[in-house]
Coordinates of C-alpha atoms in Angstrom, one line a residue:
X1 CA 15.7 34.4 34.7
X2 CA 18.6 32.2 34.0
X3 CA 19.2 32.4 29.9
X4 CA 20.9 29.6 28.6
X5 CA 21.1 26.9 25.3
X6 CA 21.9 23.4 25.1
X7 CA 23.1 23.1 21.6
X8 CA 26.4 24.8 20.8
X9 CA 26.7 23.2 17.3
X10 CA 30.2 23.8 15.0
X11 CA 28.5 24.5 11.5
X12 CA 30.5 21.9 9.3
X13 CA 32.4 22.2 12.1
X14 CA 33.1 26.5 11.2
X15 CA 32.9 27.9 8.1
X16 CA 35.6 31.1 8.8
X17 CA 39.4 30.5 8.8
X18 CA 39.0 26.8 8.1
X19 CA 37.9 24.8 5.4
X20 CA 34.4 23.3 6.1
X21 CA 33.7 20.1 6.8
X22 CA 37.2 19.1 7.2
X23 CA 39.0 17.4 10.3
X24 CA 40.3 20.6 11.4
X25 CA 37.3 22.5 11.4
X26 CA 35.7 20.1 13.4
X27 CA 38.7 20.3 16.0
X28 CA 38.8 24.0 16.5
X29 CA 35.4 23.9 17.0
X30 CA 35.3 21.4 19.4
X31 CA 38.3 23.4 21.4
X32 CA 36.3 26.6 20.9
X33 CA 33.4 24.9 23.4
X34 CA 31.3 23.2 20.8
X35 CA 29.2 20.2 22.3
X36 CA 28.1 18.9 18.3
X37 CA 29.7 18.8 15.4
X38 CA 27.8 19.3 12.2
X39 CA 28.3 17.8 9.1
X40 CA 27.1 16.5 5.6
X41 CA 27.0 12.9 4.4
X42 CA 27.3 11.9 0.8
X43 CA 27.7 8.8 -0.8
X44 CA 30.5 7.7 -3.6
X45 CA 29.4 5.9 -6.6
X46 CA 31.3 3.1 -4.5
X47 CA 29.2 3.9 -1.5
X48 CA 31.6 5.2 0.8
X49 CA 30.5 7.4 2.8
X50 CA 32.3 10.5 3.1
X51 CA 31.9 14.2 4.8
X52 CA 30.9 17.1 2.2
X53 CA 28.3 19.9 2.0
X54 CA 27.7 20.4 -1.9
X55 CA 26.8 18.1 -4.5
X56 CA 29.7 19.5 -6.4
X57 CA 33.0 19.4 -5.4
X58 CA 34.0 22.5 -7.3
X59 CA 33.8 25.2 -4.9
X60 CA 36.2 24.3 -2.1
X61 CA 38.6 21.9 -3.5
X62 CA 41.3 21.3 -6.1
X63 CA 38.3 18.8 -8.3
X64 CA 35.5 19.3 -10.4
X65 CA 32.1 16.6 -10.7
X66 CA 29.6 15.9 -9.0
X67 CA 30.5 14.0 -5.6
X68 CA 28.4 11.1 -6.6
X69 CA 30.1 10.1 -9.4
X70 CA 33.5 9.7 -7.9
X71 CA 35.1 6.7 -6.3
X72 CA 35.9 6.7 -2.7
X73 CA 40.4 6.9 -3.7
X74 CA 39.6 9.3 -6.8
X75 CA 38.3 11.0 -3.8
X76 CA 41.0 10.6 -1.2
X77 CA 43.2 12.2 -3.7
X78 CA 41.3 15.5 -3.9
X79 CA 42.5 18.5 -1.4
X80 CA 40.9 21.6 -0.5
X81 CA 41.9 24.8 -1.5
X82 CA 42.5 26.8 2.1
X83 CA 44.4 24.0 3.9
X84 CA 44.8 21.7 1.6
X85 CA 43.1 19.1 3.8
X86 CA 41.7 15.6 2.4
X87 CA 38.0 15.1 2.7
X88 CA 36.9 12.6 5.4
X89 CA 34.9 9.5 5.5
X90 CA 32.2 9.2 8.0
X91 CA 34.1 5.9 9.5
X92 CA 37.1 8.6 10.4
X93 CA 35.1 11.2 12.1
X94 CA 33.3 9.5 14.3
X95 CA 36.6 7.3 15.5
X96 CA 38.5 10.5 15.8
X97 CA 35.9 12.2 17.7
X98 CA 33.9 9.6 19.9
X99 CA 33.6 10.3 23.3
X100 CA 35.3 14.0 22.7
X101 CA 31.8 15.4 21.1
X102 CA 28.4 14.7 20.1
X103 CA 27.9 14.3 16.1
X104 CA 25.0 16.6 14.6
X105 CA 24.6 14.4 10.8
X106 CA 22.9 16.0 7.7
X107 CA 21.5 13.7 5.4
X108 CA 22.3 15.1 1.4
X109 CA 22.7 11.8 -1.0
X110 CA 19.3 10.0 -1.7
X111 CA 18.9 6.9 1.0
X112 CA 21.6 7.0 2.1
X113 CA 19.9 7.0 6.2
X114 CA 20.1 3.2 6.7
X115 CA 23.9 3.1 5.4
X116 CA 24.4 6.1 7.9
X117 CA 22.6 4.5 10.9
X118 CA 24.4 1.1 10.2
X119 CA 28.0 3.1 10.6
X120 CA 27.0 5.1 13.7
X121 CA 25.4 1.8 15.3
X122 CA 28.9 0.1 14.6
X123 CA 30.6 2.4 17.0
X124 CA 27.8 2.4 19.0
X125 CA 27.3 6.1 19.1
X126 CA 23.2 5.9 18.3
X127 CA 22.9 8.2 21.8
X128 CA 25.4 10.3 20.9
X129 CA 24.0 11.8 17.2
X130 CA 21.5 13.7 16.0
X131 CA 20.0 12.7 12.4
X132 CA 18.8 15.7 10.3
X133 CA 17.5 15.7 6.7
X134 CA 14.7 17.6 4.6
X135 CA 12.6 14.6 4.2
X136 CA 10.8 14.0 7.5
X137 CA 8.8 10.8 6.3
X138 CA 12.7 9.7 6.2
X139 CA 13.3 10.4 9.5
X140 CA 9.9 9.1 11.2
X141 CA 11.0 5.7 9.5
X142 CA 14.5 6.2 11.5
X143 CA 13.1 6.9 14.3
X144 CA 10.4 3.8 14.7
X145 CA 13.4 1.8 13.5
X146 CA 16.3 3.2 16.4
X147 CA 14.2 5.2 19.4
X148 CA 17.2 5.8 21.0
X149 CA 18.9 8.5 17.9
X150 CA 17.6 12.2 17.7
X151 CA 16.1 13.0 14.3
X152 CA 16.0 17.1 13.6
X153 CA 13.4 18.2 10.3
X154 CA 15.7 21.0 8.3
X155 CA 12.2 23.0 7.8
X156 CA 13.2 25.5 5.7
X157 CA 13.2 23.4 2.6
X158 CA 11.0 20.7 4.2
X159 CA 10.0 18.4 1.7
X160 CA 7.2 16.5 3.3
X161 CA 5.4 19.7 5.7
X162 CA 6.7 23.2 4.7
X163 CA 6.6 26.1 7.1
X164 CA 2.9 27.1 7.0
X165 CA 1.3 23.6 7.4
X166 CA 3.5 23.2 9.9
X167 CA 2.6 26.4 12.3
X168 CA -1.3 25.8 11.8
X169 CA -0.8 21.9 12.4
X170 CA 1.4 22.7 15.3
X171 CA -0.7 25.2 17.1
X172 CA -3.5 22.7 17.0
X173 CA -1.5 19.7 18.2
X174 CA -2.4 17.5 15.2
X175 CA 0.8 17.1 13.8
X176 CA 0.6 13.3 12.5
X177 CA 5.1 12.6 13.4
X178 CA 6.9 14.9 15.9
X179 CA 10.3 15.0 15.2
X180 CA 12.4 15.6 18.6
X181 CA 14.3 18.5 17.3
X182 CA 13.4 21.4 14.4
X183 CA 16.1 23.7 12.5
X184 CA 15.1 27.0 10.8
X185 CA 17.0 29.6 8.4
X186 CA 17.8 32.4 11.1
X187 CA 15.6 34.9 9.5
X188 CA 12.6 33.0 9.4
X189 CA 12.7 32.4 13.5
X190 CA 9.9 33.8 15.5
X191 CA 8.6 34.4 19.2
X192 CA 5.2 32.0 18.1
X193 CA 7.5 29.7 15.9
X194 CA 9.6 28.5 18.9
X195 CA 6.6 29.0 21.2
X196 CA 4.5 26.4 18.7
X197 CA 7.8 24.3 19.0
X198 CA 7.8 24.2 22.4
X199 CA 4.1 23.6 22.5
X200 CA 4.5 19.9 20.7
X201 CA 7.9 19.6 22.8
X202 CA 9.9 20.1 19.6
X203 CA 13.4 22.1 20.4
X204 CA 14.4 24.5 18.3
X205 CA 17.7 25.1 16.3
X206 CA 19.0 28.0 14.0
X207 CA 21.3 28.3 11.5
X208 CA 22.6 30.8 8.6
X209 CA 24.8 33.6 10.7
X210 CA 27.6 34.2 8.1
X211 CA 26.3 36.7 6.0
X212 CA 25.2 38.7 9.1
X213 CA 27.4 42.1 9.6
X214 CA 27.0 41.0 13.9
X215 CA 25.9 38.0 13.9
X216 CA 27.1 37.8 17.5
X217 CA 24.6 40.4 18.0
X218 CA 21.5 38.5 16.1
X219 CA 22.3 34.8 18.1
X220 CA 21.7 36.9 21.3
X221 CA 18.4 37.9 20.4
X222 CA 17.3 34.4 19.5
X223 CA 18.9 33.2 22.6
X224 CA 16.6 36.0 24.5
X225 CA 13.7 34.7 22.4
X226 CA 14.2 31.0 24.1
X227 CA 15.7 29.0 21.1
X228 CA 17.7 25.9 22.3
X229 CA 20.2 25.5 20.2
X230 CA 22.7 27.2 17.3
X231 CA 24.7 26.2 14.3
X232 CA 27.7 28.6 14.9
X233 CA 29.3 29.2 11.5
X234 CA 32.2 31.2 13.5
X235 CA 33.7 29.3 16.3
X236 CA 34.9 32.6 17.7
X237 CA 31.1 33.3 18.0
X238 CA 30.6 30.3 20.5
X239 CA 33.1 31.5 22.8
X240 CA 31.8 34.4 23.0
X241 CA 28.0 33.0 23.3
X242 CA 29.3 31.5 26.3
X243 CA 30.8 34.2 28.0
X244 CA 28.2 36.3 27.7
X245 CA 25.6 33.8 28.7
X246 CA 28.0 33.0 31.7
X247 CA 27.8 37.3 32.3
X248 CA 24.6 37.6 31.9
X249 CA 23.5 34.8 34.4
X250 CA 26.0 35.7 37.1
X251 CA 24.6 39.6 36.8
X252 CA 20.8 37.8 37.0

């Protein structure tokens, strides 16, 4: 049986030799065989919207504070530490990447989902991007608003249905919104997870591989369980995914 995935998703575009979320890390992904990049929205306290995964800025760049609290040039001037790369607006990525990739958008300031939405619609890439957040009333509301944008339900800190609700709501087909794609931490993913996923036609995603010591060797085991998709915190790892998948199906 042919073994294959349709999501091949840069993590904040990689995580390993790059610095996340940057331009750059969302190129070499892209050139590694990515088909979605992934990516964190934030909002400035002028409401710009710009690409970053924490709510801090400490970590990874050259700046302290909380994102929010910045203005969109106090936060053109701040640099990373690897590369010393700027940190992108929302408006930038999607012109620099349109029609080279598909855009894979995480949802982390507070209603900020219409602002998004309005900016995607304005370079009318709505087909072209997934929406994914913790708060699936937030994207049932998206989703009776714009039918033609994916919305994926980060489960694993699910604020509206948590993990267990949703397995006993899922296996009994009463689950009341049915988002069109689901992520999970890769070590919560299971044979009757994806199967109950698959049941409600919900596709399935993973994420979470960098602390693994082969991950290469754990994403081939969810591939073999029928997942549909991965967020590839290596973009090495998705040329190798491929390769092997491309072995694998020319041995089968």
């Amino acid at each position: 049986m042919l073994k294959n995935i349709s999501f091949f998703i840069g993590h904040r575009g990689t995580r390993i030799d790059f610095d996340e979320n940057t331009l750059e890390s969302f190129e070499i992904a892209l050139k590694s065989g990515a088909n979605y990049i992934e990516f964190d929205v934030r909002k400035t306290i002028d409401n710009e919207l710009v690409i970053f995964h924490d709510s801090k800025v400490d970590r990874i760049t050259n700046s302290k504070g909380l994102l929010e609290n910045f203005t969109y040039p106090e936060i053109a001037r701040i640099r990373f530490k690897l590369t010393n790369s700027h940190i992108p607006t929302l408006n930038e990525v999607l012109k620099m990447f349109r029609s080279r990739i598909k855009f894979f958008i995480e949802l982390k300031s507070e209603n900020i989902g219409e602002w998004v939405i309005k900016t995607i619609n304005n370079h009318n890439l709505l087909k072209d991007c997934v929406i994914s957040g913790r708060k699936l009333y937030n994207l049932e509301i998206i989703k009776q608003s714009y039918r033609e944008i994916s919305v994926c339900y980060n489960i694993t800190k699910g604020k509206d249905l948590n993990f267990k609700d949703f397995m006993k709501q899922g296996k009994d087909r009463s689950l009341r919104f049915i988002p069109d794609l689901i992520s999970l931490h890769s070590k919560m993913i299971t044979q009757k997870f994806i199967e109950i996923c698959h049941k409600n036609e919900i596709l399935v995603l993973s994420w979470d591989f960098i602390r693994y010591e082969n991950p290469f060797e754990v994403i081939k085991g969810l591939i073999e369980m029928g997942i549909d998709g991965i967020l590839f915190d290596n973009y090495k790892n998705i040329t190798l995914i491929k390769h092997w998948l491309t072995t694998i199906n020319q041995i089968s």
